[in-house]
Short mmCIF file of C-alpha atoms in Angstrom, two decimals:
data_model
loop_
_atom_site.label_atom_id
_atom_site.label_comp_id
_atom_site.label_asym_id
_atom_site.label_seq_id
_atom_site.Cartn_x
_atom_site.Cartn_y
_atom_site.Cartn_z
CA UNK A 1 28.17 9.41 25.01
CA UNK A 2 25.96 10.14 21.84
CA UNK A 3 22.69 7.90 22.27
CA UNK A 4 20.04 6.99 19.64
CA UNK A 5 17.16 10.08 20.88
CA UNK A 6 19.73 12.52 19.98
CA UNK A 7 20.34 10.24 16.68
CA UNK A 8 16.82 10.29 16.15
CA UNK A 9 15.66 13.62 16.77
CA UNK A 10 18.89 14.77 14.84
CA UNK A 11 16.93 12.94 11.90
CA UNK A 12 13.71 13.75 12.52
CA UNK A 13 14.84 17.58 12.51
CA UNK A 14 17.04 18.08 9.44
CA UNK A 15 14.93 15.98 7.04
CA UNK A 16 11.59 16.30 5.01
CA UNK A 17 9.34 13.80 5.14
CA UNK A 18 6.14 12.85 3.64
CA UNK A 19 3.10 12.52 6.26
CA UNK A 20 2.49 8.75 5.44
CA UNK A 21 6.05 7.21 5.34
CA UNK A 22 7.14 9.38 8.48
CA UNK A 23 3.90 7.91 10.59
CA UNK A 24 5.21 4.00 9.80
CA UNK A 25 8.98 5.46 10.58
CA UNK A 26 8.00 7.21 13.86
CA UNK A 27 6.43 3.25 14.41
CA UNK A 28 9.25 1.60 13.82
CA UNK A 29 11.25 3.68 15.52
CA UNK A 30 9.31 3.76 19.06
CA UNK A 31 8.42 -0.36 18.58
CA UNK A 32 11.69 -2.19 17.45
CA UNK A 33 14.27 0.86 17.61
CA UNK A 34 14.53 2.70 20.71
CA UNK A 35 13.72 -0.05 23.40
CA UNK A 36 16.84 -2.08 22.27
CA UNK A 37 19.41 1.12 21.52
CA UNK A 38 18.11 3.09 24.28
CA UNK A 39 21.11 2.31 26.54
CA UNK A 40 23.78 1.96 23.65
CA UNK A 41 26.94 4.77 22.96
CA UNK A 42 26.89 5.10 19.45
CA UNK A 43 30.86 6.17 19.79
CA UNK A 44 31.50 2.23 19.84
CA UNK A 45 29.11 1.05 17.67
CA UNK A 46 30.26 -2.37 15.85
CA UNK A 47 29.06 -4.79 13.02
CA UNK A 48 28.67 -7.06 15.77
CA UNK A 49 26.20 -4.87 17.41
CA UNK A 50 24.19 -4.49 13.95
CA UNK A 51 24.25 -8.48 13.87
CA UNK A 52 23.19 -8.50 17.37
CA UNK A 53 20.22 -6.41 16.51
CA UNK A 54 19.43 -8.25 13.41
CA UNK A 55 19.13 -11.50 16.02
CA UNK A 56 17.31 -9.45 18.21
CA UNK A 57 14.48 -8.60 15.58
CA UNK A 58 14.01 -11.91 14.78
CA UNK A 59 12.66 -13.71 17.87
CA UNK A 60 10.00 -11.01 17.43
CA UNK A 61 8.97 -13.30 14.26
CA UNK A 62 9.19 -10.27 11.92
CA UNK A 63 9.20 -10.65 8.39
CA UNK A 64 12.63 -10.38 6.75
CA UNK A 65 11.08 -7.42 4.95
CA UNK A 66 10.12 -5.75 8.15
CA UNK A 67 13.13 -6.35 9.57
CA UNK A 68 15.16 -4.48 6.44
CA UNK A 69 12.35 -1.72 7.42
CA UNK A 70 14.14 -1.06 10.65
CA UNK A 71 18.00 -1.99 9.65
CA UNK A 72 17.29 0.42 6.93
CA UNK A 73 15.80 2.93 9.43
CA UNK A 74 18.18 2.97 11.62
CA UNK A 75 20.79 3.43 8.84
CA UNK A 76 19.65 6.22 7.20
CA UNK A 77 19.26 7.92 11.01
CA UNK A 78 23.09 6.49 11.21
CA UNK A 79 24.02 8.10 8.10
CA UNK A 80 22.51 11.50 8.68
CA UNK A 81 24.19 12.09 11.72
CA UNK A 82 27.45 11.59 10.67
CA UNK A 83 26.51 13.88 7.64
CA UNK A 84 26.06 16.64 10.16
CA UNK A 85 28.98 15.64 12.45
CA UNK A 86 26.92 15.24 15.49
CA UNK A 87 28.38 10.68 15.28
CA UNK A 88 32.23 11.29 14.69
CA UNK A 89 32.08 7.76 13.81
CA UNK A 90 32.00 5.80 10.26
CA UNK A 91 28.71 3.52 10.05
CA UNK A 92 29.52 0.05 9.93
CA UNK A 93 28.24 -2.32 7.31
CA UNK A 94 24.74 -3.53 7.71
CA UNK A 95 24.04 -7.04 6.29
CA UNK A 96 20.30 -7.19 5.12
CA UNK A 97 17.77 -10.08 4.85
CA UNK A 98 17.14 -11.30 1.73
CA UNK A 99 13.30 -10.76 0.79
CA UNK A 100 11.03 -11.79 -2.04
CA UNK A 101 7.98 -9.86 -1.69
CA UNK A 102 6.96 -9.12 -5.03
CA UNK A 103 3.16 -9.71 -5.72
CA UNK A 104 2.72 -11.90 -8.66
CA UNK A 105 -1.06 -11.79 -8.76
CA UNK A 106 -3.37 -10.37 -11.01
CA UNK A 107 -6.44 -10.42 -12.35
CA UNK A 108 -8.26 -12.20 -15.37
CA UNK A 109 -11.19 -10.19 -16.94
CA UNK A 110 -13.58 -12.22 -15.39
CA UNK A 111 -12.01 -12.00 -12.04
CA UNK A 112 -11.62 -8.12 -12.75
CA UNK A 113 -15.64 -8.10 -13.84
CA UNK A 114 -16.66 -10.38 -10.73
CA UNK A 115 -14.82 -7.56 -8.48
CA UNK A 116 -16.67 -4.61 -10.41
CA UNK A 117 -19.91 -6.31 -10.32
CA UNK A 118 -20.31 -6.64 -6.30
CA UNK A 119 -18.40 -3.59 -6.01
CA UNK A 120 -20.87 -1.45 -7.86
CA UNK A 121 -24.01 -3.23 -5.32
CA UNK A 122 -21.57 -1.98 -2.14
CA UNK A 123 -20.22 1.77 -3.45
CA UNK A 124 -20.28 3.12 -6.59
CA UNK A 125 -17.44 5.52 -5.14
CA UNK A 126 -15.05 2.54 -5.00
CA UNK A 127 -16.52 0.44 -7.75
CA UNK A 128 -15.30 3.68 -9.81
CA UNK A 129 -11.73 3.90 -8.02
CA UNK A 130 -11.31 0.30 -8.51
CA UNK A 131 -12.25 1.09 -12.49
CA UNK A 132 -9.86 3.71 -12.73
CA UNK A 133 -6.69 2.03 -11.08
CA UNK A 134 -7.40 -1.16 -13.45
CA UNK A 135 -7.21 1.41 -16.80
CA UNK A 136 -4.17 3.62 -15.03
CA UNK A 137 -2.17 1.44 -12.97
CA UNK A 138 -1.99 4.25 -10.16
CA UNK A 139 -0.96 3.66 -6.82
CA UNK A 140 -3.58 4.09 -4.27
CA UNK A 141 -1.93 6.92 -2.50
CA UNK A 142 -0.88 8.77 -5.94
CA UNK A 143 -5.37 8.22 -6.64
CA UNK A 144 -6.32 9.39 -3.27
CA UNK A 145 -3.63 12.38 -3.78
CA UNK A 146 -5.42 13.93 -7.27
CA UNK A 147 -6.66 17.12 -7.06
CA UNK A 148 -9.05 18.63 -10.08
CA UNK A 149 -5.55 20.42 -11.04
CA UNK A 150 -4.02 16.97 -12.00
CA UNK A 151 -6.11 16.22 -14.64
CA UNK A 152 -5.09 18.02 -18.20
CA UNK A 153 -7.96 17.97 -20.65
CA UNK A 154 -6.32 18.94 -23.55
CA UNK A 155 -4.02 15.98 -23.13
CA UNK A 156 -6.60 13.83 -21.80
CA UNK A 157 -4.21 13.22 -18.94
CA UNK A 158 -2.98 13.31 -15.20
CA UNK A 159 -0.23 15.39 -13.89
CA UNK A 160 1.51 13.31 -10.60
CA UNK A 161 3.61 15.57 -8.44
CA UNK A 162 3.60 13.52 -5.54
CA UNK A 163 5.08 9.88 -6.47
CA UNK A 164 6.76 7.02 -4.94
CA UNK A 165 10.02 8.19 -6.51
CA UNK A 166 9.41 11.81 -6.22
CA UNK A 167 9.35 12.68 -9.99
CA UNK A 168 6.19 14.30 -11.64
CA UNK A 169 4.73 12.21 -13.78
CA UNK A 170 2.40 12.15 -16.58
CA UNK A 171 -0.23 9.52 -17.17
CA UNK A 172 -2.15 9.74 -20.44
CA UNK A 173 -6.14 8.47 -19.88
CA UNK A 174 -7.94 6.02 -21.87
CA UNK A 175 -11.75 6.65 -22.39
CA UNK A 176 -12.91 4.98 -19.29
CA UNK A 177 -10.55 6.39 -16.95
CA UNK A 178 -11.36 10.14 -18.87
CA UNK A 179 -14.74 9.78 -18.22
CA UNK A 180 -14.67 8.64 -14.50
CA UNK A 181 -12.13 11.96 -13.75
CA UNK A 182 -14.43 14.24 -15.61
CA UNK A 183 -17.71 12.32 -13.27
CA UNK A 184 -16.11 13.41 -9.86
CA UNK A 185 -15.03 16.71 -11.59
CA UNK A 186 -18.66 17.78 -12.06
CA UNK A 187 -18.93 17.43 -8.07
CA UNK A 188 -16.74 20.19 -7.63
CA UNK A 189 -14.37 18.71 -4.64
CA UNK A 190 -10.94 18.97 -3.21
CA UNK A 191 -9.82 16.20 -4.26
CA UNK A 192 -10.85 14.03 -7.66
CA UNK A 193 -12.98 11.18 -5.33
CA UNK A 194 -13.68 12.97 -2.26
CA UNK A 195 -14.16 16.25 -0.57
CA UNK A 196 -11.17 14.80 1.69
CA UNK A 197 -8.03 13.11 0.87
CA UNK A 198 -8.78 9.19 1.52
CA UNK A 199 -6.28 7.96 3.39
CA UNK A 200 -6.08 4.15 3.23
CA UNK A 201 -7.82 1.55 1.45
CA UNK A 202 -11.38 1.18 2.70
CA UNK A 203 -12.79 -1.51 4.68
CA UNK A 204 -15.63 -2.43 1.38
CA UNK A 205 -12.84 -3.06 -1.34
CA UNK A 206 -11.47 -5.43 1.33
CA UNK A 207 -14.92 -6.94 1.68
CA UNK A 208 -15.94 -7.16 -1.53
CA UNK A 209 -12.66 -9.24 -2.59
CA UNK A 210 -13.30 -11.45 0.36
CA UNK A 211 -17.35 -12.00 -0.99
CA UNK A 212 -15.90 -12.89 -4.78
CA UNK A 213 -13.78 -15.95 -2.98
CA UNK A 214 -10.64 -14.20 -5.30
CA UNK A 215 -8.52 -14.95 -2.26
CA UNK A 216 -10.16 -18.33 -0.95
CA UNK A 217 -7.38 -21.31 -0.37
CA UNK A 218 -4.58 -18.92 -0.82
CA UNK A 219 -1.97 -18.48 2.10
CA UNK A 220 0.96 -16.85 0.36
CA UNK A 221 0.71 -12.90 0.99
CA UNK A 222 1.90 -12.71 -2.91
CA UNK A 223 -0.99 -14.16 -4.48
CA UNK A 224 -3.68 -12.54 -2.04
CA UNK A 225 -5.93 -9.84 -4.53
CA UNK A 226 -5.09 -6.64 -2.63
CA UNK A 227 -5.76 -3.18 -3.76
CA UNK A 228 -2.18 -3.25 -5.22
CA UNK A 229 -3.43 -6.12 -7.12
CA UNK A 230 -4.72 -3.93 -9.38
CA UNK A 231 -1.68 -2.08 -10.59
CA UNK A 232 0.15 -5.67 -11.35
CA UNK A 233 -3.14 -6.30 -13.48
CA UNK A 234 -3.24 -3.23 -15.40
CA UNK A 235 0.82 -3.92 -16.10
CA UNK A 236 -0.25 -7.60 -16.94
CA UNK A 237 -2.81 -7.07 -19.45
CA UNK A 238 -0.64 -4.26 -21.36
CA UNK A 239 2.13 -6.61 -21.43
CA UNK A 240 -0.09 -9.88 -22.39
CA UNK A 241 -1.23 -7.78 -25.54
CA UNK A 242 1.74 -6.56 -26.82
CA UNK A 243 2.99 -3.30 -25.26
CA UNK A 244 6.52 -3.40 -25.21
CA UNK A 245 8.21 -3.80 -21.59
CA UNK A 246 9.93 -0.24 -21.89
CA UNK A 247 6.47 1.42 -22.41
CA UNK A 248 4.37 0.02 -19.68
CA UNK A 249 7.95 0.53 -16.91
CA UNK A 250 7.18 4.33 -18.02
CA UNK A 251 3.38 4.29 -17.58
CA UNK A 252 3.70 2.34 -14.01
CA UNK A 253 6.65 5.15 -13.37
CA UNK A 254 9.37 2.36 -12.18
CA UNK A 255 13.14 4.17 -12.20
CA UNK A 256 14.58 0.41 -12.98
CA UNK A 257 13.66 -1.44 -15.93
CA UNK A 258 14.45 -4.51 -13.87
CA UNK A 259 11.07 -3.54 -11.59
CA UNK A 260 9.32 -4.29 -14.73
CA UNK A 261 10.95 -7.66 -15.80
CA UNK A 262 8.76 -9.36 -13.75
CA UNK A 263 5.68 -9.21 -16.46
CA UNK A 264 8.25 -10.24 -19.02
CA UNK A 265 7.49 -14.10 -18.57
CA UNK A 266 3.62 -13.18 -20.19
CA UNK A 267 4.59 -12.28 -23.46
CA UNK A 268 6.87 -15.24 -24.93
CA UNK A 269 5.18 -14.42 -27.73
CA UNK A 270 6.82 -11.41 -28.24
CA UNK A 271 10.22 -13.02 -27.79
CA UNK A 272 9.29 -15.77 -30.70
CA UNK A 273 8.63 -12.77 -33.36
CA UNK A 274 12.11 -11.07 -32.10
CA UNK A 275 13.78 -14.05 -33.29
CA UNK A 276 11.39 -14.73 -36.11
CA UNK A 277 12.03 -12.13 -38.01
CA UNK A 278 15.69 -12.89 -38.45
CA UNK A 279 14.50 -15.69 -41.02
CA UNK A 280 13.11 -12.82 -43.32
CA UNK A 281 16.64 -10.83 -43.37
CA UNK A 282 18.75 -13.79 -43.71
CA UNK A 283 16.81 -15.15 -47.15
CA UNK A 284 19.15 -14.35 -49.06
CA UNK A 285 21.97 -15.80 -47.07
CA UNK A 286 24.40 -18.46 -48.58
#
């Protein structure tokens, strides 16, 4: 009998894991995973036993995403102990929920301004953050992760070593977000904003959005103004004046072009001029 702690811990052992996404695993894992698998032999695991599961997550009224959190999980756990032979067993298919959970929100200038304004009366620390992910399109984790070694003057740039995708990554600054790194510089800290790394969010961003009414009617999760709102709007207003699709992919660091497709639809302009400019070679066309 091969049960799903010694499929665990056989994960948890072998791989490397970074301290945030191996807290929410470690989550999943002791909430939804182990109190249904806890009796199971992995030597006859089915589909049917993966569909069973799926079922099983559901009456818990999870999200489809959250539920493709712990299929996924427990696949990759699945997959790694078969890798090192301790499951002589091949994994069967896992069907996954289909999800739509892309944010489509972001921010005018005036929303973006209304935000900074009541921002700056709560914390200039975060009114500053907030500045900087609008003019960089950072993720919070890869801003609360820069150290005074990530910033390059003489390219007037940051250095990433610790992304989403795990690729280093360099992010060239414009003149606002330059002079906010070289501000929290001059305090001589550990990290660029803090003496500490910041670990989440804090609890006055979420405040201030709620006292600018940005959110106020709205029910669908995809156009609430979250902190990740801010990366869509720094993508948005690149792509709404002009910067090809290709360009701002690279700057938000997405592997797949097809991540950053979805700011396509706010520059039909752009489309209009491709076209266009087939009437100037074909003048002289019989």
């Amino acid at each position: 009998m091969i049960t799903i702690s010694e499929i665990w811990n056989t994960y948890l052992s072998t791989k490397t894991f970074k301290p945030e996404s191996i807290k929410k695993d470690i989550q999943r894992y002791q909430r939804h995973i182990y109190p249904y698998w806890c009796n199971k032999d992995f030597l006859t695991l089915s589909v049917k036993d993966i569909i069973l599961y799926r079922q099983y997550l559901s009456n818990f009224n999870l999200s489809p995403q959250s539920i493709k959190h712990c299929l996924s999980l427990l696949r990759r756990a699945l997959n790694r102990a078969v890798q090192l032979e301790v499951l002589p067993i091949q994994v069967p298919h896992f069907e996954m929920p289909i999800t739509n959970n892309a944010r489509i929100r972001f921010l005018t200038i005036k929303e973006a301004n209304l935000l900074l304004s009541i921002l700056y009366e709560k914390s200039e620390l975060w009114h500053d953050i907030t500045l900087f992910a609008l003019n960089t399109g950072l993720r919070a984790s890869e801003i609360f992760s820069l150290q005074p070694i990530s910033f390059n003057e003489a390219l007037q740039s940051i250095v990433l070593f610790e992304t989403k995708n795990n690729l280093t990554r360099i992010v060239p600054l414009n003149n606002i977000a330059d002079s906010i790194v070289k501000k929290y510089l001059a305090m001589n800290m550990q990290f660029i904003f803090s003496d500490y790394k910041i670990k989440q969010v804090s609890k006055i961003f979420r405040d201030c959005v709620k006292i600018s009414n940005l959110n106020k009617n709205i029910t669908d999760p995809r156009n609430k103004v979250v902190f990740h709102t801010l990366r869509h709007t720094f993508a948005s207003w690149l792509v709404q004046q002009g910067i090809p699709i290709p360009v701002v992919g690279n700057l938000l660091g997405h592997k797949d072009l097809k991540m950053t497709m979805r700011y396509s639809h706010l520059a039909p302009d752009q489309n209009r001029y491709a076209v266009t400019i087939l009437n100037d070679i074909q003048k002289n066309i019989e």
